[in-house]
Amino acid sequence: MSFSVDVLEGARIALGSLLAHRLRTVLTTVGIGIGVATLLAIVGITQGLDASFEAQLASLGSSTLYVAKQPWVQFGNWWEFRNRKPLTLAHVEAVRAQCGPCETVVPLVDEDEDLAFQGNELSAVNVTGTTEDWPRVSGFEVTRGRFLTQTDDDNLRLVAVVGADVADTLFPGVNPVGQTLRVGKKPFTVVGTLGRKGKVLDSSQDLVVVIPFHTFTGFFAGRRSVTIGVSVPRPELLDEAEDALVGILRRARQTPPGKSDDFAINRPEQLASTYQQLTGALYAVALGIGFITLLVGGIGIMNIMLVSVRERTREIGIRRALGARRRTIIVQFMLEAMLVSAVGGLLGTGVGLGGARLVSLVTPLAATVKPLTVLFGVGFAALVGLVFGIWPAARAASLDPVEALRQE
Amino acid sequence: MLIELTDIAREYVVGGETVRALAGVTVHVGKGEWVAIVGQSGSGKSTLMNVIGCLDTPTRGTYRLNGHDVARLSDDELADIRNREIGFIFQNFQLLPRETALANVELPLVYRGVPARERRARAVAALEQVKLANRMTHKPTELSGGQRQRVAIARALAAEPSLLLADEPTGNLDSATGEDIVRLFEQLHGQGHTIVLVTHEPKLAARCPRAVRLSDGRVVGDGPGAQVAFGDPRP
């Protein structure tokens, strides 16, 4: 008897047996389905998190560097970072003069201040002091009015450009341009508004007020470290720019040779790799839980297949007596196990996708599932059936026909 | 010769002790013969039936079935031999309970790889031969004992084996139904089928043209059924 006949006949018998024990089949299917659903939901949420975080980081600018006293993500001696010499405008000038690959260089200082406009209030909003080139580094666009100018900075004018969230919250239904906004205790005239950029890690980039650099240093905290915002023409130039910046700043800050940098060059995509390091372990644990669930489902299949083999011992004996080879019996029981798990896998895929969709509806996480993942889910379930079906099937095939026929 | 059993021994090890079920059995059966193997329980007749049916292999001796040296075959080859050469008829019928009579009769042809259309035609013909054509779509639970045994006989006939091997075929039937089955065997014998019938009932063995009596794993009588079935325990 050929293998294809084995498979056809085996599939027919397997289907018949599964239909004959519907409740048992459904329960086993549910077991494997839960495993696949868990796995798929986890993978979906993970992929969604990664995708949304990548999008968020892209909004920070893919060809931007921020030189600061401290790194964004700190491992090690906080005190050492804290005691570093501040970066100053002189360093900004050195970078502007000497850094070849750098296109735009701006100084940045910031502070959280309370805002108020005609009874509307916002507390602890990021107020950034910078210069006229800032939009080119930050990627913000001016939607209404104008941005800050050199003249604003030279004259320490009390003018401000507000982010979209500030505009919406403090000036509902009013054009903010020309209005007087209270920043801390000082009245500022709003000269422009910024386009919306969205959130990074749940904090809005649009909750911001931008004022001239020297206005900031004059009215708010005076001696503080400046952050140097740098943009390069193309992302490929980031490494070159970083090398140049390290050299310039070490010279400007007279860092002795052999001593490590006493400043940090922060890049948004490094944030991504740090994020992946931190979340990778979490994902691995979640994935592990999914696999264990699937394993439990697989053991359920093995259990039910062993019961099936025991119940059908006489049937196996009859088939063997009438000329079924061992292989024929193995194929029959393997197909039965794989059929149950593939159906479970399909079911679980549906539930898993639904679960991922639900998560993306009720939480801010955008869960996405790639088509390949679905294939993986069903295929993996069938593989589980294969693995956990082997032993029961082998037991069925190795039964002695004489003993099997004697079974009641 | 269809069956040539020469000096067949079969020993089992049960709980560390060796049990000798067959201790050197030599029996030859020609084509078209109807032979009863008779003996009390424990005489070794079931073991002999399993050996003849290629369900079991002897520990010693040679067995040629229709020219095949069966003792040397692999498990798969034995399955193929059972499929082609032997039609089993069991005491408790051994039908698949969830399949129809027709599907049960088709089963050996499925394992032989006969195409579906031909398989069906042959199964129908076999069921007609045992006068069950009107019960083809019934499942075994919907049939009487005698009908079930006739389905089993049809299954054995459908594969057109060289040997019909029956194990207490009337054991689970009332006497009237059993008589019907015996008549069917007589008919099949008349058509030229070779039949080996294993039984502990001397009355049944007596109706066979030839009987072989077993006792303690040895042949203790071989001759016309009417003589050997009841008679002298010595050959």
XYZ file of C-alpha atoms in Angstrom:
643
model
C 0.000 0.000 0.000
C 1.431 3.340 -0.997
C 2.085 6.230 1.373
C -0.525 8.450 -0.258
C -3.173 5.777 0.331
C -1.959 5.570 3.949
C -2.459 9.309 4.302
C -5.862 9.407 2.600
C -7.232 6.446 4.498
C -5.581 7.674 7.711
C -7.168 11.104 7.340
C -10.594 9.529 6.775
C -10.247 7.351 9.881
C -8.851 10.249 11.948
C -11.728 12.499 10.951
C -14.248 9.765 11.756
C -12.706 9.181 15.155
C -12.624 12.900 15.983
C -16.275 13.306 14.999
C -17.202 10.249 17.052
C -15.793 11.889 20.198
C -16.887 15.486 19.713
C -16.651 16.733 23.295
C -13.230 15.222 23.759
C -12.072 16.641 20.438
C -13.363 20.117 21.273
C -11.712 20.131 24.704
C -8.373 19.003 23.307
C -8.663 21.566 20.538
C -9.383 24.291 23.079
C -6.270 23.289 25.018
C -3.982 23.748 22.063
C -5.986 26.783 20.936
C -5.334 28.593 24.201
C -1.624 27.943 23.787
C -1.511 29.318 20.271
C -3.745 32.252 21.198
C -1.483 33.189 24.105
C 1.595 32.935 21.952
C 0.096 34.972 19.125
C -1.315 37.663 21.404
C 2.081 38.049 23.047
C 3.885 38.187 19.719
C 1.277 40.614 18.384
C 1.542 42.973 21.326
C 5.333 42.759 21.215
C 5.440 43.549 17.517
C 2.952 46.374 18.063
C 4.999 47.852 20.892
C 8.149 47.719 18.817
C 6.444 49.260 15.802
C 4.882 52.100 17.761
C 8.114 52.799 19.608
C 10.022 52.898 16.335
C 7.502 55.382 14.987
C 7.806 57.480 18.122
C 11.572 57.510 17.907
C 11.428 58.460 14.257
C 9.541 61.581 15.332
C 12.541 62.546 17.457
C 14.577 62.871 14.290
C 16.707 60.279 12.564
C 19.603 62.603 11.841
C 19.865 64.398 15.137
C 22.307 64.280 18.043
C 22.034 65.851 21.454
C 25.246 66.583 23.357
C 24.562 66.891 27.073
C 26.287 66.625 30.413
C 24.487 63.374 31.144
C 23.420 60.470 28.995
C 19.684 59.833 28.533
C 20.005 56.333 29.825
C 22.354 56.060 32.768
C 24.104 52.985 34.011
C 26.672 53.488 36.757
C 27.734 56.350 38.973
C 25.023 58.974 39.135
C 27.283 61.185 41.257
C 29.951 61.196 38.583
C 27.427 62.376 35.971
C 26.062 64.978 38.379
C 29.488 66.507 39.108
C 30.540 66.970 35.518
C 31.412 70.495 34.407
C 28.429 72.115 32.682
C 28.367 72.607 28.919
C 28.276 76.278 27.972
C 27.566 78.552 25.004
C 31.319 78.556 24.338
C 31.079 74.830 23.600
C 28.156 75.490 21.268
C 30.285 78.043 19.420
C 33.233 75.614 19.225
C 30.974 72.947 17.687
C 29.420 75.423 15.294
C 32.861 76.576 14.139
C 34.677 73.224 13.928
C 32.230 70.390 13.277
C 32.364 69.566 9.569
C 29.465 67.115 9.188
C 27.196 69.195 11.449
C 24.589 71.168 9.545
C 22.666 73.022 12.245
C 23.821 73.602 15.804
C 21.550 75.071 18.480
C 21.857 75.579 22.247
C 19.078 74.189 24.407
C 18.129 74.837 28.017
C 14.890 73.819 29.651
C 12.894 74.062 32.831
C 9.369 73.075 33.886
C 7.169 76.127 34.507
C 3.472 76.727 35.192
C 1.512 78.393 32.380
C -1.625 80.492 32.583
C -3.906 82.296 30.139
C -7.156 83.951 31.234
C -7.929 81.471 34.002
C -6.730 78.413 32.046
C -3.716 76.871 33.695
C -1.162 74.178 32.907
C 1.411 73.138 35.488
C 4.978 71.947 34.978
C 5.203 72.407 31.225
C 8.555 72.097 29.505
C 9.883 75.553 28.659
C 12.851 75.431 26.288
C 15.213 78.287 25.576
C 16.860 78.102 22.179
C 17.674 80.011 18.987
C 16.143 80.596 15.571
C 17.510 77.386 13.993
C 15.761 75.069 16.456
C 12.986 73.920 14.077
C 15.598 72.436 11.751
C 17.055 70.314 14.557
C 13.820 69.334 16.286
C 11.756 68.741 13.146
C 8.907 70.967 14.421
C 7.038 73.127 11.941
C 5.536 76.512 12.643
C 1.835 76.363 11.746
C 0.708 79.854 12.725
C 2.629 83.108 13.199
C 6.416 82.911 13.158
C 9.306 81.291 14.983
C 11.839 83.087 17.186
C 14.452 85.294 15.523
C 17.994 86.416 16.280
C 16.570 89.842 17.162
C 14.235 88.288 19.772
C 17.283 86.652 21.313
C 19.543 89.713 21.149
C 16.912 91.886 22.826
C 15.831 89.326 25.432
C 12.268 89.753 24.200
C 9.449 88.121 26.160
C 8.094 86.207 23.158
C 7.094 82.535 22.982
C 6.132 79.872 20.457
C 3.724 77.255 21.874
C 3.281 73.553 21.124
C -0.005 72.154 19.842
C -1.146 70.758 23.214
C -0.434 74.061 24.946
C -2.358 75.915 22.226
C -5.343 73.559 22.464
C -5.515 73.518 26.256
C -4.854 77.145 27.133
C -6.383 78.839 24.073
C -9.480 76.844 23.205
C -11.159 78.465 20.226
C -8.734 81.374 20.291
C -5.779 82.040 18.001
C -2.878 82.111 20.485
C -0.802 84.404 18.259
C -0.752 87.886 19.782
C -2.133 86.721 23.154
C -0.264 87.172 26.395
C 0.778 83.923 28.065
C 2.002 83.824 31.632
C 5.108 81.649 31.960
C 5.992 81.330 35.605
C 5.452 84.906 36.727
C 6.427 86.608 33.445
C 4.041 87.681 30.703
C 5.098 86.460 27.245
C 3.593 87.393 23.914
C 2.793 84.345 21.789
C 4.233 84.853 18.292
C 3.669 81.411 16.797
C 2.341 77.865 17.233
C 3.978 74.525 16.400
C 2.588 71.582 14.436
C 1.675 68.398 16.281
C 4.319 65.660 16.678
C 2.672 63.172 19.044
C 3.930 61.216 22.008
C 7.132 59.454 22.871
C 6.695 56.819 25.586
C 3.419 58.355 26.698
C 4.812 61.875 27.167
C 3.639 64.492 24.741
C 6.203 66.328 22.663
C 3.582 69.011 22.031
C 3.354 70.154 25.637
C 6.119 72.692 25.152
C 6.810 76.430 25.133
C 9.831 77.715 23.244
C 11.388 81.092 24.143
C 14.618 82.849 23.119
C 17.785 81.365 24.640
C 18.986 84.538 26.357
C 15.498 85.427 27.574
C 15.531 82.015 29.263
C 18.954 82.422 30.847
C 18.080 85.961 31.906
C 14.772 85.258 33.597
C 14.906 81.607 34.667
C 17.701 79.575 36.165
C 20.875 81.236 35.000
C 23.917 79.003 35.284
C 22.918 75.620 34.052
C 24.357 73.181 31.584
C 23.448 73.774 27.974
C 22.435 70.905 25.704
C 23.815 71.169 22.169
C 21.319 70.096 19.523
C 23.015 69.069 16.265
C 21.520 67.968 12.969
C 23.394 66.328 10.104
C 22.248 66.332 6.458
C 21.899 62.532 6.254
C 21.585 59.806 8.922
C 24.747 58.096 7.573
C 26.774 61.068 8.767
C 25.788 60.539 12.419
C 28.853 58.434 13.264
C 31.197 60.892 11.613
C 29.531 63.791 13.411
C 29.773 61.948 16.723
C 33.526 61.382 16.230
C 34.016 65.048 15.350
C 31.990 66.195 18.364
C 33.971 64.019 20.762
C 37.230 65.524 19.506
C 36.004 69.128 19.584
C 34.473 68.876 23.033
C 37.440 67.071 24.602
C 39.682 69.861 23.331
C 37.296 72.614 24.380
C 36.808 71.088 27.828
C 40.499 70.154 28.136
C 39.719 66.575 29.042
C 43.088 64.904 29.811
C 44.033 62.033 27.477
C 43.205 58.664 29.022
C 40.271 60.072 30.904
C 36.847 59.149 29.605
C 34.488 61.728 28.112
C 32.847 63.998 30.676
C 29.847 64.596 28.453
C 27.389 62.414 26.597
C 26.319 62.269 22.979
C 22.696 61.103 22.898
C 21.116 59.627 19.803
C 17.437 58.691 19.527
C 18.236 55.351 17.878
C 20.471 54.433 20.809
C 17.384 54.894 22.894
C 15.769 52.265 20.709
C 18.504 49.728 21.352
C 18.415 50.454 25.069
C 14.665 50.023 24.975
C 15.073 46.708 23.210
C 17.608 45.542 25.771
C 15.282 46.406 28.607
C 12.147 44.943 27.063
C 13.809 41.951 25.395
C 13.999 40.009 28.647
C 10.360 40.798 29.345
C 9.353 39.560 25.925
C 11.370 36.399 26.415
C 9.527 35.674 29.658
C 6.159 36.355 28.018
C 7.075 34.153 25.073
C 8.216 31.464 27.493
C 4.807 31.546 29.173
C 3.182 31.191 25.751
C 5.339 28.168 24.944
C 4.552 26.564 28.295
C 0.841 27.024 27.615
C 1.326 25.351 24.259
C 3.311 22.586 25.932
C 0.402 21.967 28.311
C -1.885 21.802 25.281
C 0.500 19.323 23.675
C 0.506 17.124 26.763
C -3.300 17.241 26.607
C -3.093 15.920 23.065
C -0.695 13.184 24.050
C -2.973 12.203 26.925
C -6.062 12.012 24.739
C -4.191 10.127 22.027
C -3.034 7.541 24.568
C -6.648 7.130 25.669
C -7.693 6.825 22.041
C -5.069 4.154 21.358
C -6.144 2.198 24.436
C -9.821 2.401 23.498
C -9.149 1.298 19.975
C -6.707 -1.493 20.714
C -9.060 -4.063 19.202
C -9.637 -1.915 16.135
C -5.868 -1.729 15.704
C -5.689 -5.510 16.055
C -8.387 -5.976 13.387
C -6.650 -3.592 10.994
C -3.300 -5.286 11.548
C -4.815 -8.749 11.003
C -6.373 -7.599 7.747
C -3.052 -6.350 6.402
C -2.398 -2.840 7.772
C 1.313 -2.254 8.144
C 2.801 -0.524 11.197
C 3.381 2.583 9.122
C -0.318 2.696 8.223
C -1.296 2.676 11.894
C 1.317 5.323 12.757
C 0.104 7.607 9.971
C -3.497 7.162 11.107
C -2.816 8.245 14.694
C -0.332 10.973 13.793
C -2.893 12.494 11.447
C -5.461 12.400 14.202
C -3.129 14.278 16.577
C -2.092 16.774 13.922
C -5.669 17.383 12.821
C -6.730 18.228 16.366
C -3.798 20.555 16.909
C -4.043 22.257 13.523
C -7.718 23.001 14.126
C -6.752 24.222 17.594
C -4.030 26.312 16.021
C -6.492 27.886 13.605
C -8.923 28.572 16.428
C -6.146 29.963 18.608
C -4.936 32.161 15.775
C -8.399 33.686 15.489
C -8.649 34.263 19.233
C -5.061 35.504 19.425
C -5.582 38.007 16.632
C -8.837 39.091 18.249
C -7.044 39.480 21.569
C -4.287 41.554 20.034
C -6.901 43.708 18.299
C -8.758 44.143 21.589
C -5.556 45.204 23.323
C -4.931 47.806 20.640
C -8.505 49.087 21.043
C -8.667 49.389 24.815
C -5.047 50.334 25.515
C -2.737 52.823 23.826
C -0.586 49.905 22.607
C -0.921 49.305 18.902
C -0.814 45.523 18.524
C -0.024 44.346 15.013
C 0.334 40.785 13.751
C 2.288 40.092 10.615
C 0.752 37.514 8.215
C 3.787 35.291 8.684
C 2.964 35.072 12.392
C -0.396 33.467 11.592
C 1.301 30.839 9.465
C 3.747 30.325 12.291
C 0.884 29.834 14.761
C -0.922 27.159 12.760
C 2.309 25.478 11.681
C 3.618 25.444 15.211
C 0.390 23.915 16.513
C 0.594 21.155 13.894
C 4.209 20.594 14.931
C 3.097 20.262 18.553
C 0.569 17.647 17.380
C 3.315 15.851 15.490
C 5.706 15.821 18.438
C 3.134 14.818 21.033
C 1.438 12.361 18.658
C 4.576 10.344 17.913
C 4.679 8.393 21.121
C 0.987 7.354 21.224
C 1.104 6.487 17.511
C 4.242 4.409 17.975
C 2.584 2.609 20.872
C -0.433 1.857 18.692
C 1.736 0.495 15.883
C 3.862 -1.664 18.161
C 0.858 -3.517 19.619
C 0.996 -7.272 19.104
C -1.943 -8.115 16.802
C -2.772 -11.271 18.752
C -2.897 -9.379 22.067
C -4.806 -6.518 20.483
C -7.491 -8.822 19.061
C -7.985 -10.377 22.475
C -8.843 -6.961 23.988
C -12.511 -6.496 24.830
C 0.625 -28.095 -0.655
C -0.861 -24.828 0.523
C 0.247 -25.135 4.148
C 3.453 -26.926 5.159
C 4.081 -26.766 8.884
C 7.199 -28.714 9.830
C 8.268 -29.312 13.429
C 6.757 -26.047 14.634
C 7.492 -25.039 18.232
C 6.330 -21.923 20.022
C 7.514 -21.041 23.483
C 6.559 -18.099 25.657
C 8.345 -16.744 28.660
C 5.753 -15.833 31.271
C 7.022 -14.529 34.605
C 10.447 -16.094 34.118
C 8.992 -19.519 33.254
C 9.035 -20.954 29.772
C 5.642 -22.163 28.566
C 5.702 -24.508 25.608
C 2.490 -23.912 23.633
C 3.556 -25.935 20.589
C 6.144 -28.692 20.853
C 6.985 -29.800 17.335
C 3.865 -29.793 15.181
C 3.966 -31.087 11.616
C 0.820 -30.623 9.522
C 0.373 -30.325 5.788
C -2.813 -29.009 4.192
C -3.482 -29.205 0.453
C -5.404 -26.755 -1.690
C -9.180 -27.189 -1.417
C -9.041 -29.127 1.857
C -11.288 -28.413 4.838
C -9.436 -29.227 8.024
C -10.569 -28.829 11.607
C -7.994 -28.265 14.315
C -9.537 -29.592 17.464
C -8.404 -29.797 21.039
C -9.234 -28.712 24.551
C -8.314 -25.301 25.819
C -4.575 -25.199 26.508
C -3.905 -27.796 23.811
C -2.090 -25.186 21.680
C -4.723 -24.863 18.986
C -5.010 -21.069 19.356
C -1.259 -20.682 19.110
C -1.263 -22.875 16.022
C -4.003 -20.743 14.532
C -1.960 -17.583 15.162
C 1.055 -19.183 13.514
C -0.973 -20.357 10.502
C -2.547 -16.865 10.324
C 0.879 -15.209 10.306
C -0.097 -13.241 13.405
C 2.649 -14.984 15.341
C 5.959 -16.532 14.341
C 7.230 -19.877 15.627
C 10.345 -20.120 17.785
C 11.408 -23.233 15.843
C 10.454 -25.062 12.673
C 9.519 -24.006 9.176
C 6.248 -22.788 7.792
C 5.568 -22.477 4.081
C 2.303 -20.846 3.077
C 1.473 -20.945 -0.637
C 5.205 -21.066 -1.388
C 6.260 -18.246 0.986
C 8.739 -19.061 3.715
C 6.777 -17.261 6.373
C 9.080 -17.789 9.333
C 11.654 -15.478 7.824
C 9.456 -12.533 6.890
C 9.551 -9.074 8.392
C 6.599 -7.518 10.165
C 5.543 -5.550 7.073
C 5.867 -8.593 4.816
C 3.745 -10.603 7.262
C 1.090 -7.864 7.078
C 1.098 -8.160 3.293
C 0.866 -11.985 3.462
C -2.096 -11.767 5.846
C -3.704 -9.321 3.477
C -3.288 -11.442 0.346
C -3.311 -15.059 1.535
C -5.536 -15.246 4.600
C -9.190 -14.520 5.244
C -9.818 -14.431 8.988
C -13.138 -15.427 10.540
C -13.118 -14.870 14.288
C -15.306 -16.121 17.088
C -16.350 -12.597 18.089
C -16.542 -11.410 14.481
C -13.987 -8.560 14.929
C -15.877 -6.021 12.875
C -15.217 -2.271 13.173
C -18.258 -1.050 15.122
C -18.421 2.444 13.612
C -18.229 1.329 9.983
C -21.013 -0.093 7.793
C -21.055 -3.723 6.716
C -19.872 -2.627 3.281
C -16.953 -0.596 4.672
C -15.967 -3.534 6.874
C -15.896 -5.860 3.892
C -13.882 -3.333 1.878
C -11.196 -3.002 4.557
C -8.725 -5.700 3.377
C -9.035 -4.323 -0.164
C -8.221 -0.827 1.151
C -4.997 -2.169 2.603
C -4.231 -3.897 -0.668
C -4.555 -0.588 -2.496
C -7.507 -1.633 -4.686
C -9.142 1.456 -6.270
C -12.386 2.574 -4.639
C -14.729 1.613 -7.478
C -13.397 -1.944 -7.839
C -13.212 -2.285 -4.068
C -16.872 -1.488 -3.750
C -17.916 -3.856 -6.523
C -15.993 -6.730 -4.973
C -17.349 -6.006 -1.504
C -20.922 -5.938 -2.820
C -20.341 -9.240 -4.624
C -18.986 -10.826 -1.443
C -21.961 -9.607 0.595
C -24.312 -11.017 -2.056
C -22.536 -14.341 -1.757
C -23.376 -14.507 1.978
C -26.927 -13.233 1.245
C -26.514 -9.884 2.995
C -26.822 -7.538 0.011
C -29.839 -5.894 1.675
C -27.902 -5.105 4.864
C -24.854 -3.412 3.335
C -25.356 0.032 4.872
C -26.061 -1.288 8.363
C -23.523 -1.014 11.135
C -22.593 -4.162 13.091
C -24.672 -3.052 16.095
C -27.750 -3.084 13.848
C -27.138 -6.703 12.797
C -27.830 -10.035 14.507
C -24.987 -12.334 15.531
C -25.434 -14.596 12.517
C -25.519 -11.590 10.193
C -22.356 -10.201 11.764
C -20.554 -13.493 11.231
C -21.695 -13.506 7.614
C -20.302 -9.965 7.197
C -17.023 -11.270 8.598
C -17.106 -14.200 6.120
C -17.841 -11.767 3.292
C -14.836 -9.706 4.416
C -12.682 -12.825 4.283
C -14.031 -13.772 0.838
C -13.742 -10.286 -0.690
C -9.960 -10.387 -0.530
C -9.955 -13.717 -2.406
C -7.358 -15.276 -0.121
C -5.864 -18.713 -0.638
C -6.911 -19.739 2.884
C -9.995 -19.138 5.019
C -8.912 -19.325 8.657
C -11.810 -19.610 11.088
C -11.478 -19.497 14.878
C -14.542 -20.954 16.674
C -16.815 -19.348 14.068
C -19.987 -20.661 15.747
C -18.827 -20.111 19.324
C -20.867 -16.957 19.893
C -23.980 -18.098 18.024
C -27.062 -20.089 19.007
C -27.253 -23.576 17.538
C -29.640 -22.743 14.692
C -27.591 -19.766 13.540
C -24.411 -21.768 14.021
C -25.857 -24.426 11.745
C -26.432 -21.778 9.031
C -22.795 -20.751 9.255
C -21.584 -24.351 9.068
C -23.718 -24.834 5.942
C -22.119 -21.732 4.477
C -18.706 -23.288 5.134
C -19.815 -26.478 3.432
C -20.881 -24.398 0.461
C -17.565 -22.564 0.340
C -15.690 -25.858 0.606
C -17.766 -27.114 -2.308
C -16.674 -24.080 -4.314
C -13.047 -25.087 -3.779
C -11.989 -22.796 -0.921
C -9.340 -24.077 1.462
C -10.628 -23.833 5.042
C -8.831 -24.320 8.344
C -11.286 -24.254 11.234
C -10.117 -24.131 14.844
C -12.609 -25.404 17.403
C -12.923 -27.132 20.763
C -16.287 -28.685 19.764
C -15.903 -32.285 18.601
C -19.342 -32.127 16.984
C -18.248 -29.340 14.689
C -14.898 -30.987 13.919
C -16.686 -34.215 13.097
C -18.427 -32.533 10.163
C -15.131 -31.584 8.525
C -13.612 -34.008 5.992
C -10.375 -33.986 7.979
C -9.473 -33.136 11.553
C -6.186 -32.682 13.414
C -6.331 -33.223 17.156
C -3.895 -31.343 19.392
C -2.998 -32.087 22.972
C -0.248 -30.437 25.031
C 1.174 -28.801 21.958
C 1.480 -31.980 19.944
C -0.535 -33.595 17.167
C -2.305 -36.594 18.693
C -4.627 -37.419 15.826
C -4.946 -36.677 12.116
C -7.555 -38.253 9.903
C -11.182 -38.094 8.765
C -13.103 -35.654 10.960
C -15.698 -38.153 12.175
C -12.974 -40.447 13.539
C -10.478 -37.987 14.998
C -12.927 -35.502 16.483
C -14.217 -37.728 19.263
C -12.001 -40.701 19.105
C -8.841 -42.294 20.121
C -6.359 -39.771 21.530
C -3.505 -41.599 19.819
C -2.730 -41.020 16.159
